[in-house]
Amino acid sequence: MAQNHLLIVGSMAFDDLDLPTVEARDVVGGSATYASIAASHFVPVRAVAVVGGDFPQAAIDDLGKRGVDCAGIERAEGKTFRWWGRYAKDLCSRTTLDTQLNVFADFKPKLPDSFKKSPYVLLGNIHPALQLDVLSQIDKPRLVAADTMNFWIEGERKLLGQVLEKLDLLVVNDEELRQLAGIHNLKRAARAVLSMGPKRLVVKRGEFGALLFDSDGSFFVPAYPLEDEIDPTGAGDSFAGALLGVLAQSDSADRATFRRALHAASTVASFCVEGVGTKRLGGIDSGSIQKRQAELRTLVHPGD
Amino acid sequence: MAQNHLLIVGSMAFDDLDLPTVEARDVVGGSATYASIAASHFVPVRAVAVVGGDFPQAAIDDLGKRGVDCAGIERAEGKTFRWWGRYAKDLCSRTTLDTQLNVFADFKPKLPDSFKKSPYVLLGNIHPALQLDVLSQIDKPRLVAADTMNFWIEGERKLLGQVLEKLDLLVVNDEELRQLAGIHNLKRAARAVLSMGPKRLVVKRGEFGALLFDSDGSFFVPAYPLEDEIDPTGAGDSFAGALLGVLAQSDSADRATFRRALHAASTVASFCVEGVGTKRLGGIDSGSIQKRQAELRTLVHPGD
């Protein structure tokens, strides 16, 4: 059986992380990095992103060794996108200390010809105009998922609306959902957002798990309870990457597959939190994912 | 088969509730009221509490009609315990505006002889010395559960420790767990508290569900996603009452029963939130509980 490629568009970045246990500098991150590594545990990935001259080739080579096709990673003149964040002691909130868009400010994703037939697509959190442009370059994708953020919800409502109409799946956190719907109650907000176009909606709630809403009703997957929470950076992107990875691997988005994919996504995201940057996420194998995923199932299984 | 009685000790109160949608005054509440109504959907209840001369006999008679034996509700001279609270617009937090202990300040629970053989016991959040005193009045209970609060964790650590040693089950919220353990991480905190004595620990997390920790590992039950959240007052007490109610009804605390009881508890607590005070909680029947409990199971069921 031919494997289904997953196309991932997003950011690649240097993160400076003030964590409760450590201050980490120049950590290779960005949504495309986390999502690609997470998805690569399940399917071959095609990454589309931009980096500056200062980005280490070794980090790109490392993605390549994981089965990520890096032909869509453009190296532009200038510096790589950089984010500096400080986490609260309980890791439940964070403050952005500095953002330098650098080459990401002029990012115009151009898909290599070899990427244009990608059946599964994850559009990371970039300008909705760019998300639309990427979609126009892809030949009849089977499933398109996207993320977004408060900045575009506030400022690019109309374009974002056009994106939503084209989505099979929107993956956002609870605050983004509430902002998008203008409704606080999660269930009502979900219904409002589903009426804007996406066939399915996944709401990420960090340590409180995630909820799926679709025409079938709703489904809840808990976060795996961790003893060693080190760094939540990229956990949401890892969640989305693993979710799409399993859907592409299974070449299905039926009810049972989707629920299993959400369990896998929650599992992979939990590993991400256990290490600084992509350290733990990149170090796991399919055996450790399967073991923890089985524990997650037991965690919610009534047991009768 | 003889039904197992559940003994519930706690407060009966007037609550003044500043809710986002309504200001409600003189609402009949208190932990014993909520827990008794919740449990009465499953088993005959024996309530132990104190009220003042101002407490309406009709509210006590109403409990009696639900199968709550009110022989342990003492009517003392003075005024009933009164609490005034204001909820945030999103209902996620609340501020106490006023507390008047009144007759509750001198509460010395004395069990009627007919209550002394009660196989299942729920000790509401009262002074640990009183919890111990109640236990000393009961003849070999099969399962003892208790709640507590920050005030006793701070000020009555030693007595609380003696209570913990006698418990089959401690039911607290996440902040109380963290305070009791002196540890932020939930999983580590749970292990620390289990080492203090209780065989099992249930951590309530409001809209984020609840977690069970015991020698068997952990189990998670989500909150039922509500569209109409009106008043969370008493939801935690309703959760505990329904949990003990199902355990008493089943006369078992094995793994599958406990998990089913937690699903029932989450279900009953969700109804509580849908009305002011005990209005909705008291209006449901076993059919509506079963229907929603089945939906809750579906919410977490992988579906394969």
Coordinates of C-alpha atoms in Angstrom, one line a residue:
Chain A
M1 CA 0.0 0.0 0.0
A2 CA 1.4 3.4 -0.9
Q3 CA 1.8 5.6 2.1
N4 CA -0.2 8.8 2.3
H5 CA 2.0 11.9 2.5
L6 CA 1.1 14.6 5.0
L7 CA 1.9 18.2 3.9
I8 CA 2.6 20.5 6.8
V9 CA 2.9 24.3 6.5
G10 CA 4.0 26.4 9.4
S11 CA 6.9 28.1 11.2
M12 CA 10.4 27.1 12.0
A13 CA 11.9 29.1 14.7
F14 CA 14.5 29.6 17.5
D15 CA 12.8 29.7 20.9
D16 CA 14.2 31.2 24.0
L17 CA 12.4 29.5 26.8
D18 CA 12.3 30.7 30.5
L19 CA 11.0 27.5 32.1
P20 CA 10.5 26.9 35.8
T21 CA 13.4 24.4 35.8
V22 CA 15.8 25.8 33.2
E23 CA 16.5 28.7 30.9
A24 CA 17.0 27.3 27.4
R25 CA 18.3 29.4 24.5
D26 CA 18.2 29.0 20.7
V27 CA 16.0 26.0 21.0
V28 CA 14.9 24.8 17.5
G29 CA 11.1 25.1 17.4
G30 CA 8.2 26.4 15.4
S31 CA 4.8 24.8 14.6
A32 CA 6.1 23.1 11.5
T33 CA 9.0 21.5 13.4
Y34 CA 6.9 20.1 16.2
A35 CA 4.0 19.0 14.0
S36 CA 6.4 17.4 11.5
I37 CA 8.3 15.4 14.1
A38 CA 5.0 14.3 15.8
A39 CA 3.5 13.2 12.4
S40 CA 6.7 11.5 11.3
H41 CA 6.1 8.8 13.9
F42 CA 3.1 7.7 11.6
V43 CA 3.6 8.8 8.0
P44 CA 6.1 10.5 5.6
V45 CA 5.8 14.2 6.0
R46 CA 6.4 17.1 3.6
A47 CA 7.4 20.3 5.4
V48 CA 6.9 23.8 4.0
A49 CA 8.5 26.6 6.0
V50 CA 11.1 29.3 5.9
V51 CA 14.4 29.7 7.8
G52 CA 17.1 32.3 7.8
G53 CA 20.8 31.9 7.2
D54 CA 21.4 31.3 10.9
F55 CA 19.3 28.1 11.0
P56 CA 21.4 25.0 11.5
Q57 CA 21.5 22.7 8.5
A58 CA 21.8 19.8 11.1
A59 CA 18.3 20.5 12.4
I60 CA 16.9 20.2 8.8
D61 CA 19.0 17.1 8.2
D62 CA 17.6 15.6 11.4
L63 CA 14.1 16.1 10.1
G64 CA 15.1 14.4 6.8
K65 CA 16.3 11.4 8.7
R66 CA 12.9 11.1 10.3
G67 CA 11.2 10.8 6.9
V68 CA 10.4 14.5 6.5
D69 CA 10.8 15.7 3.0
C70 CA 12.4 19.1 3.4
A71 CA 12.3 20.3 -0.2
G72 CA 9.7 22.9 0.9
I73 CA 11.9 24.5 3.5
E74 CA 13.1 27.7 2.0
R75 CA 16.3 29.2 3.3
A76 CA 15.9 33.0 2.9
E77 CA 18.4 35.8 3.5
G78 CA 18.1 37.2 7.0
K79 CA 17.5 35.8 10.4
T80 CA 15.2 33.0 11.5
F81 CA 11.9 33.7 13.3
R82 CA 12.6 34.0 17.1
W83 CA 10.3 33.8 20.1
W84 CA 11.1 34.4 23.7
G85 CA 8.6 33.2 26.3
R86 CA 8.5 32.9 30.1
Y87 CA 6.3 30.2 31.7
A88 CA 4.6 30.5 35.1
K89 CA 5.9 28.2 37.8
D90 CA 2.9 25.9 37.3
L91 CA 3.4 25.9 33.5
C92 CA -0.3 26.9 33.1
S93 CA 0.4 30.3 31.6
R94 CA 3.1 32.0 29.6
T95 CA 4.2 35.5 28.7
T96 CA 5.7 36.5 25.4
L97 CA 8.8 38.6 26.2
D98 CA 9.9 39.1 22.6
T99 CA 8.9 38.1 19.0
Q100 CA 11.1 38.7 16.0
L101 CA 9.4 37.6 12.8
N102 CA 12.5 38.1 10.7
V103 CA 12.3 36.0 7.5
F104 CA 8.9 34.7 8.6
A105 CA 7.4 38.2 8.0
D106 CA 7.9 37.7 4.2
F107 CA 7.0 34.0 4.1
K108 CA 5.2 33.2 0.8
P109 CA 4.9 29.4 0.9
K110 CA 5.6 28.0 -2.6
L111 CA 5.1 24.3 -2.9
P112 CA 7.6 22.2 -4.8
D113 CA 5.9 20.4 -7.7
S114 CA 6.6 17.1 -5.9
F115 CA 4.4 18.4 -3.0
K116 CA 1.3 19.3 -5.0
K117 CA -0.4 15.9 -4.8
S118 CA -0.5 15.7 -1.0
P119 CA -3.7 14.0 0.1
Y120 CA -3.5 15.2 3.8
V121 CA -2.7 18.8 4.6
L122 CA -2.1 20.6 7.9
L123 CA -2.1 24.4 7.6
G124 CA -0.3 25.7 10.6
N125 CA -1.0 29.1 12.1
I126 CA 0.0 31.5 9.3
H127 CA -1.8 34.4 7.7
P128 CA -5.2 33.2 6.3
A129 CA -4.3 34.6 2.9
L130 CA -1.2 32.3 2.9
Q131 CA -3.3 29.4 4.0
L132 CA -5.7 30.0 1.1
D133 CA -2.7 30.4 -1.3
V134 CA -1.2 27.1 -0.2
L135 CA -4.6 25.4 -0.7
S136 CA -4.8 26.7 -4.2
Q137 CA -1.5 25.0 -5.0
I138 CA -2.6 21.6 -3.9
D139 CA -4.3 19.2 -6.2
K140 CA -7.6 17.8 -4.7
P141 CA -6.5 17.1 -1.1
R142 CA -8.5 14.4 0.7
L143 CA -8.4 16.1 4.1
V144 CA -7.4 19.7 5.0
A145 CA -6.9 20.7 8.6
A146 CA -5.9 24.1 9.9
D147 CA -4.9 26.0 13.0
T148 CA -5.3 29.7 13.6
M149 CA -4.7 32.3 16.4
N150 CA -6.2 35.3 18.1
F151 CA -4.2 37.7 15.9
W152 CA -6.0 36.5 12.7
I153 CA -9.3 36.1 14.4
E154 CA -9.2 39.8 15.4
G155 CA -7.7 41.2 12.3
E156 CA -8.4 39.0 9.3
R157 CA -11.9 37.8 10.0
K158 CA -13.0 37.8 6.4
L159 CA -10.1 35.8 4.9
L160 CA -10.2 33.5 7.9
G161 CA -13.9 32.9 7.0
Q162 CA -12.8 31.8 3.5
V163 CA -10.3 29.4 5.0
L164 CA -12.9 27.9 7.4
E165 CA -15.2 27.1 4.5
K166 CA -12.6 24.9 2.9
L167 CA -11.7 22.9 6.1
D168 CA -12.4 19.4 6.9
L169 CA -11.0 20.1 10.4
L170 CA -10.2 23.1 12.5
V171 CA -7.8 22.6 15.4
V172 CA -7.8 25.5 18.0
N173 CA -7.5 26.0 21.7
D174 CA -10.5 26.9 23.9
E175 CA -9.7 30.6 24.0
E176 CA -9.4 30.8 20.2
L177 CA -12.7 28.9 19.9
R178 CA -14.5 31.4 22.2
Q179 CA -13.0 34.3 20.4
L180 CA -13.9 33.0 17.0
A181 CA -17.5 32.3 18.1
G182 CA -17.9 35.3 20.4
I183 CA -19.5 32.8 22.8
H184 CA -18.1 31.6 26.1
N185 CA -19.9 28.3 26.5
L186 CA -17.8 25.7 24.8
K187 CA -20.6 23.6 23.4
R188 CA -22.5 26.6 21.9
A189 CA -19.3 28.1 20.6
A190 CA -18.4 24.8 18.9
R191 CA -21.8 24.7 17.2
A192 CA -21.4 28.3 16.0
V193 CA -17.9 27.6 14.6
L194 CA -19.0 24.4 12.9
S195 CA -21.7 26.5 11.1
M196 CA -18.9 28.6 9.6
G197 CA -17.7 25.7 7.5
P198 CA -15.3 23.2 9.0
K199 CA -16.7 19.7 9.1
R200 CA -15.0 18.9 12.3
L201 CA -13.6 20.9 15.2
V202 CA -11.0 19.9 17.7
V203 CA -10.6 22.1 20.8
K204 CA -7.3 21.7 22.6
R205 CA -7.3 22.4 26.4
G206 CA -3.8 21.6 27.4
E207 CA -3.6 19.6 30.6
F208 CA -7.4 19.3 30.5
G209 CA -7.4 17.3 27.3
A210 CA -9.2 17.9 24.0
L211 CA -12.7 17.8 22.6
L212 CA -13.9 16.8 19.2
F213 CA -17.2 18.3 17.8
D214 CA -18.8 17.1 14.6
S215 CA -22.1 16.1 13.2
D216 CA -21.8 12.9 15.1
G217 CA -21.8 14.7 18.5
S218 CA -18.7 15.2 20.7
F219 CA -15.8 13.1 21.9
F220 CA -13.4 13.8 24.7
V221 CA -9.8 12.7 25.1
P222 CA -8.0 13.5 28.4
A223 CA -4.4 14.6 28.6
Y224 CA -2.1 11.9 29.9
P225 CA -1.4 12.8 33.5
L226 CA 2.4 13.5 33.7
E227 CA 4.7 13.5 36.7
D228 CA 7.4 15.5 35.0
E229 CA 6.1 18.5 33.1
I230 CA 9.1 20.3 31.7
D231 CA 8.1 22.4 28.7
P232 CA 4.7 22.7 27.1
T233 CA 6.1 24.6 24.1
G234 CA 4.9 22.9 20.9
A235 CA 2.6 20.4 22.6
G236 CA -0.4 21.8 20.7
D237 CA 1.4 21.6 17.4
S238 CA 2.6 18.1 18.3
F239 CA -1.0 17.2 19.0
A240 CA -2.2 18.4 15.6
G241 CA 0.7 16.8 13.8
A242 CA 0.1 13.4 15.4
L243 CA -3.6 13.7 14.8
L244 CA -3.1 14.3 11.1
G245 CA -0.4 11.7 11.0
V246 CA -2.7 8.9 12.2
L247 CA -5.5 10.0 9.9
A248 CA -3.1 9.9 6.9
Q249 CA -1.6 6.6 8.0
S250 CA -5.1 5.1 8.3
D251 CA -6.3 6.9 5.2
S252 CA -9.6 7.3 6.9
A253 CA -11.5 9.9 9.0
D254 CA -14.3 7.7 10.1
R255 CA -15.6 7.8 13.7
A256 CA -13.4 5.1 15.2
T257 CA -10.3 6.2 13.3
F258 CA -10.7 9.8 14.4
R259 CA -11.2 8.8 18.0
R260 CA -8.1 6.6 17.9
A261 CA -6.2 9.4 16.2
L262 CA -7.2 11.8 19.0
H263 CA -5.9 9.3 21.6
A264 CA -2.6 9.1 19.7
A265 CA -2.4 12.9 19.5
S266 CA -2.9 13.3 23.2
T267 CA -0.3 10.7 23.8
V268 CA 2.3 12.2 21.5
A269 CA 1.6 15.7 23.0
S270 CA 2.3 14.4 26.5
F271 CA 5.7 13.2 25.5
C272 CA 6.4 16.6 24.0
V273 CA 5.9 18.2 27.5
E274 CA 8.4 15.9 29.1
G275 CA 11.5 17.5 27.5
V276 CA 12.8 20.9 26.5
G277 CA 11.9 21.7 22.9
T278 CA 11.7 18.7 20.7
K279 CA 14.1 16.6 22.8
R280 CA 11.6 14.1 24.2
L281 CA 9.2 14.3 21.2
G282 CA 12.0 13.3 18.8
G283 CA 13.4 10.5 21.1
I284 CA 10.3 8.3 21.4
D285 CA 9.5 5.3 19.2
S286 CA 6.3 3.6 18.2
G287 CA 6.5 1.2 21.1
S288 CA 6.6 3.9 23.7
I289 CA 3.7 5.7 21.9
Q290 CA 1.6 2.5 21.8
K291 CA 2.3 1.7 25.5
R292 CA 1.2 5.1 26.7
Q293 CA -1.7 5.2 24.4
A294 CA -2.9 2.0 25.9
E295 CA -2.6 3.6 29.4
L296 CA -4.6 6.6 28.2
R297 CA -7.4 4.2 27.0
T298 CA -7.4 2.5 30.4
L299 CA -7.6 5.9 32.1
V300 CA -11.1 6.5 30.7
H301 CA -12.2 2.9 30.2
P302 CA -15.2 2.1 32.5
G303 CA -13.7 -1.3 33.0
D304 CA -16.9 -3.4 32.8
Chain B
M1 CA -32.2 -7.5 49.2
A2 CA -32.0 -5.0 52.0
Q3 CA -30.9 -1.6 50.8
N4 CA -27.7 -0.1 52.2
H5 CA -28.3 3.2 54.0
L6 CA -25.9 6.0 53.4
L7 CA -25.2 8.3 56.3
I8 CA -24.4 11.9 55.3
V9 CA -23.0 14.5 57.7
G10 CA -22.6 18.1 56.6
S11 CA -24.1 21.6 56.5
M12 CA -27.5 22.9 55.8
A13 CA -27.6 26.5 54.9
F14 CA -29.2 29.5 53.3
D15 CA -27.2 30.6 50.3
D16 CA -27.3 34.1 48.7
L17 CA -26.1 33.6 45.2
D18 CA -24.9 36.4 42.9
L19 CA -25.0 34.5 39.6
P20 CA -24.2 35.9 36.1
T21 CA -27.9 35.4 35.1
V22 CA -29.7 36.0 38.4
E23 CA -29.4 37.1 42.0
A24 CA -31.0 34.5 44.2
R25 CA -31.6 34.9 47.9
D26 CA -32.3 32.5 50.8
V27 CA -31.6 29.5 48.6
V28 CA -31.7 26.3 50.6
G29 CA -28.3 24.8 50.3
G30 CA -25.4 23.3 52.3
S31 CA -23.2 20.2 51.6
A32 CA -25.6 17.8 53.4
T33 CA -28.6 19.1 51.4
Y34 CA -26.9 18.7 48.0
A35 CA -25.2 15.4 48.8
S36 CA -28.4 13.9 50.3
I37 CA -30.6 14.9 47.3
A38 CA -28.0 13.5 44.9
A39 CA -27.6 10.3 46.8
S40 CA -31.3 9.8 47.2
H41 CA -31.6 9.0 43.5
F42 CA -29.8 5.8 44.4
V43 CA -30.3 4.8 48.0
P44 CA -32.1 5.7 51.2
V45 CA -30.1 8.4 53.0
R46 CA -29.7 9.4 56.6
A47 CA -28.9 13.1 57.0
V48 CA -27.1 14.6 60.0
A49 CA -27.0 18.4 60.1
V50 CA -28.1 21.4 62.1
V51 CA -30.5 24.2 61.2
G52 CA -31.8 27.2 63.0
G53 CA -35.3 28.3 63.9
D54 CA -35.6 30.1 60.6
F55 CA -35.1 27.1 58.4
P56 CA -38.3 26.1 56.5
Q57 CA -39.8 22.8 57.7
A58 CA -41.0 22.3 54.1
A59 CA -37.4 21.9 52.9
I60 CA -36.8 19.2 55.5
D61 CA -40.2 17.5 54.6
D62 CA -39.1 17.6 51.0
L63 CA -36.0 15.7 51.8
G64 CA -38.1 13.2 53.7
K65 CA -40.3 12.6 50.6
R66 CA -37.1 11.7 48.7
G67 CA -36.2 8.9 51.1
V68 CA -33.9 11.0 53.3
D69 CA -34.3 10.1 57.0
C70 CA -34.2 13.5 58.7
A71 CA -34.0 12.2 62.3
G72 CA -30.4 13.5 62.4
I73 CA -31.3 17.0 61.5
E74 CA -31.2 19.0 64.7
R75 CA -33.1 22.3 65.0
A76 CA -31.1 24.5 67.3
E77 CA -32.0 27.9 68.7
G78 CA -30.6 30.7 66.5
K79 CA -30.2 31.3 62.8
T80 CA -29.2 28.9 60.1
F81 CA -25.7 29.0 58.6
R82 CA -25.7 31.5 55.7
W83 CA -23.3 32.0 52.8
W84 CA -23.2 34.8 50.3
G85 CA -21.1 34.3 47.2
R86 CA -20.6 36.1 43.9
Y87 CA -19.6 34.1 40.8
A88 CA -17.5 35.4 37.9
K89 CA -19.2 35.8 34.6
D90 CA -17.7 32.6 33.3
L91 CA -18.7 30.7 36.5
C92 CA -15.1 29.5 36.8
S93 CA -14.4 31.4 40.1
R94 CA -16.3 32.8 43.0
T95 CA -15.8 35.2 45.8
T96 CA -17.3 34.8 49.3
L97 CA -19.0 38.1 50.2
D98 CA -20.2 37.0 53.6
T99 CA -20.3 33.9 55.9
Q100 CA -22.4 33.6 59.0
L101 CA -21.8 30.3 60.8
N102 CA -24.7 30.9 63.2
V103 CA -25.9 27.5 64.7
F104 CA -23.3 25.7 62.6
A105 CA -20.6 27.2 64.8
D106 CA -21.7 24.9 67.7
F107 CA -22.6 21.9 65.6
K108 CA -21.9 18.7 67.6
P109 CA -23.3 15.9 65.4
K110 CA -25.1 13.4 67.6
L111 CA -26.3 10.3 65.7
P112 CA -29.8 8.9 66.5
D113 CA -29.5 5.3 67.6
S114 CA -31.2 4.3 64.4
F115 CA -28.3 5.8 62.4
K116 CA -25.5 3.9 64.2
K117 CA -25.5 0.9 61.9
S118 CA -24.9 2.8 58.6
P119 CA -22.7 0.8 56.3
Y120 CA -21.8 3.7 54.0
V121 CA -20.7 7.1 55.4
L122 CA -20.0 10.5 53.8
L123 CA -18.4 12.9 56.1
G124 CA -18.9 16.4 54.7
N125 CA -16.5 19.2 55.1
I126 CA -16.8 19.9 58.9
H127 CA -14.1 20.2 61.6
P128 CA -11.9 17.1 61.6
A129 CA -12.6 16.6 65.3
L130 CA -16.3 16.3 64.5
Q131 CA -15.6 13.9 61.6
L132 CA -13.7 11.7 64.1
D133 CA -16.5 12.0 66.7
V134 CA -19.1 11.0 64.1
L135 CA -17.0 8.0 63.1
S136 CA -16.7 6.9 66.8
Q137 CA -20.5 6.8 66.9
I138 CA -20.9 4.4 64.0
D139 CA -20.8 0.7 64.3
K140 CA -18.3 -0.8 61.8
P141 CA -19.0 1.0 58.6
R142 CA -18.1 -0.7 55.4
L143 CA -17.0 2.4 53.5
V144 CA -16.1 5.8 54.9
A145 CA -15.6 8.8 52.6
A146 CA -14.8 12.4 53.6
D147 CA -14.4 15.8 52.1
T148 CA -12.3 18.6 53.7
M149 CA -11.3 22.2 52.9
N150 CA -8.3 24.6 52.9
F151 CA -9.3 25.9 56.4
W152 CA -8.8 22.6 58.1
I153 CA -5.7 21.7 56.0
E154 CA -4.1 24.9 57.2
G155 CA -5.3 24.9 60.8
E156 CA -6.1 21.4 61.9
R157 CA -3.4 19.3 60.2
K158 CA -2.9 16.8 63.0
L159 CA -6.6 16.0 63.5
L160 CA -7.1 15.9 59.8
G161 CA -4.2 13.3 59.6
Q162 CA -6.2 11.1 62.0
V163 CA -9.2 11.4 59.8
L164 CA -7.2 10.5 56.7
E165 CA -6.0 7.3 58.4
K166 CA -9.6 6.1 58.8
L167 CA -10.8 6.8 55.2
D168 CA -11.6 4.4 52.4
L169 CA -12.0 7.5 50.2
L170 CA -11.0 11.1 50.3
V171 CA -12.9 13.4 47.9
V172 CA -11.3 16.9 47.4
N173 CA -10.8 19.4 44.7
D174 CA -7.4 19.9 43.0
E175 CA -6.4 22.9 45.0
E176 CA -7.2 21.1 48.3
L177 CA -5.1 18.1 47.1
R178 CA -2.2 20.4 46.2
Q179 CA -2.4 22.1 49.6
L180 CA -2.7 18.9 51.5
A181 CA 0.4 17.4 49.7
G182 CA 2.4 20.6 49.4
I183 CA 3.0 19.5 45.8
H184 CA 1.7 21.1 42.6
N185 CA 1.9 18.1 40.2
L186 CA -1.4 16.3 40.5
K187 CA 0.0 12.8 40.1
R188 CA 2.8 13.2 42.7
A189 CA 0.4 15.0 45.0
A190 CA -2.1 12.2 44.8
R191 CA 0.6 9.6 45.6
A192 CA 1.6 11.7 48.7
V193 CA -1.9 12.0 49.9
L194 CA -2.6 8.3 49.4
S195 CA 0.4 7.6 51.6
M196 CA -1.4 9.6 54.4
G197 CA -4.0 6.9 54.8
P198 CA -7.0 7.0 52.4
K199 CA -7.3 3.9 50.3
R200 CA -8.7 5.9 47.4
L201 CA -8.6 9.5 46.4
V202 CA -11.0 11.3 44.1
V203 CA -9.9 14.8 42.8
K204 CA -12.7 17.0 41.6
R205 CA -11.8 19.5 38.9
G206 CA -15.2 21.1 38.1
E207 CA -15.8 21.6 34.4
F208 CA -12.6 19.6 33.7
G209 CA -13.9 16.4 35.3
A210 CA -12.5 14.2 38.1
L211 CA -9.7 11.8 38.6
L212 CA -9.6 8.7 40.8
F213 CA -6.2 7.5 42.2
D214 CA -5.8 4.2 44.0
S215 CA -3.5 1.2 44.2
D216 CA -5.0 0.2 40.8
G217 CA -3.7 3.3 39.1
S218 CA -5.8 6.2 37.9
F219 CA -9.2 6.7 36.2
F220 CA -10.6 9.9 34.6
V221 CA -14.2 10.9 34.2
P222 CA -15.0 14.0 32.2
A223 CA -17.5 16.6 33.1
Y224 CA -20.6 16.4 30.9
P225 CA -20.4 19.4 28.5
L226 CA -23.3 21.7 29.3
E227 CA -25.0 24.3 27.2
D228 CA -26.7 26.0 30.1
E229 CA -24.5 26.5 33.1
I230 CA -26.5 28.4 35.7
D231 CA -25.2 27.7 39.2
P232 CA -22.2 25.5 40.1
T233 CA -23.1 25.8 43.9
G234 CA -23.2 22.3 45.4
A235 CA -22.0 20.5 42.3
G236 CA -19.0 19.1 44.2
D237 CA -21.3 17.9 47.1
S238 CA -23.7 16.4 44.6
F239 CA -20.8 14.6 42.9
A240 CA -19.8 13.1 46.3
G241 CA -23.3 12.2 47.2
A242 CA -24.1 10.5 44.0
L243 CA -20.7 8.6 44.1
L244 CA -21.4 7.3 47.5
G245 CA -25.0 6.6 46.6
V246 CA -24.0 4.3 43.7
L247 CA -21.4 2.5 45.8
A248 CA -24.0 1.9 48.6
Q249 CA -26.6 0.9 46.1
S250 CA -24.2 -1.6 44.5
D251 CA -22.7 -2.6 47.9
S252 CA -19.4 -2.8 46.2
A253 CA -16.3 -0.7 45.6
D254 CA -14.6 -2.9 43.1
R255 CA -12.9 -1.4 40.1
A256 CA -15.8 -1.5 37.6
T257 CA -18.4 -0.4 40.2
F258 CA -16.2 2.5 41.3
R259 CA -15.7 3.7 37.7
R260 CA -19.5 3.4 37.0
A261 CA -20.2 5.3 40.2
L262 CA -17.8 8.1 39.1
H263 CA -19.7 8.3 35.8
A264 CA -22.9 8.6 37.7
A265 CA -21.4 11.2 40.0
S266 CA -20.2 13.4 37.1
T267 CA -23.7 13.0 35.5
V268 CA -25.6 14.0 38.6
A269 CA -23.2 17.0 39.3
S270 CA -23.9 18.2 35.7
F271 CA -27.6 18.4 36.4
C272 CA -26.9 20.4 39.6
V273 CA -25.2 23.1 37.6
E274 CA -28.2 23.5 35.3
G275 CA -30.5 25.1 37.9
V276 CA -30.3 27.6 40.8
G277 CA -29.7 25.8 44.1
T278 CA -31.1 22.3 44.2
K279 CA -33.9 23.1 41.7
R280 CA -32.6 21.0 38.8
L281 CA -30.9 18.4 41.0
G282 CA -34.1 17.6 42.8
G283 CA -36.2 17.6 39.6
I284 CA -34.4 14.8 37.7
D285 CA -35.4 11.1 37.7
S286 CA -33.5 7.9 37.2
G287 CA -34.3 7.9 33.5
S288 CA -32.8 11.2 32.8
I289 CA -29.7 10.3 34.9
Q290 CA -29.3 7.0 32.9
K291 CA -29.7 8.8 29.6
R292 CA -27.1 11.4 30.3
Q293 CA -24.7 8.8 31.9
A294 CA -24.9 6.9 28.6
E295 CA -24.0 10.0 26.7
L296 CA -21.0 10.6 29.0
R297 CA -19.8 7.1 28.3
T298 CA -20.1 7.7 24.6
L299 CA -18.2 10.9 25.0
V300 CA -15.0 9.0 26.0
H301 CA -15.7 5.8 24.2
P302 CA -13.1 5.2 21.5
G303 CA -15.9 3.7 19.4
D304 CA -14.0 0.7 18.0

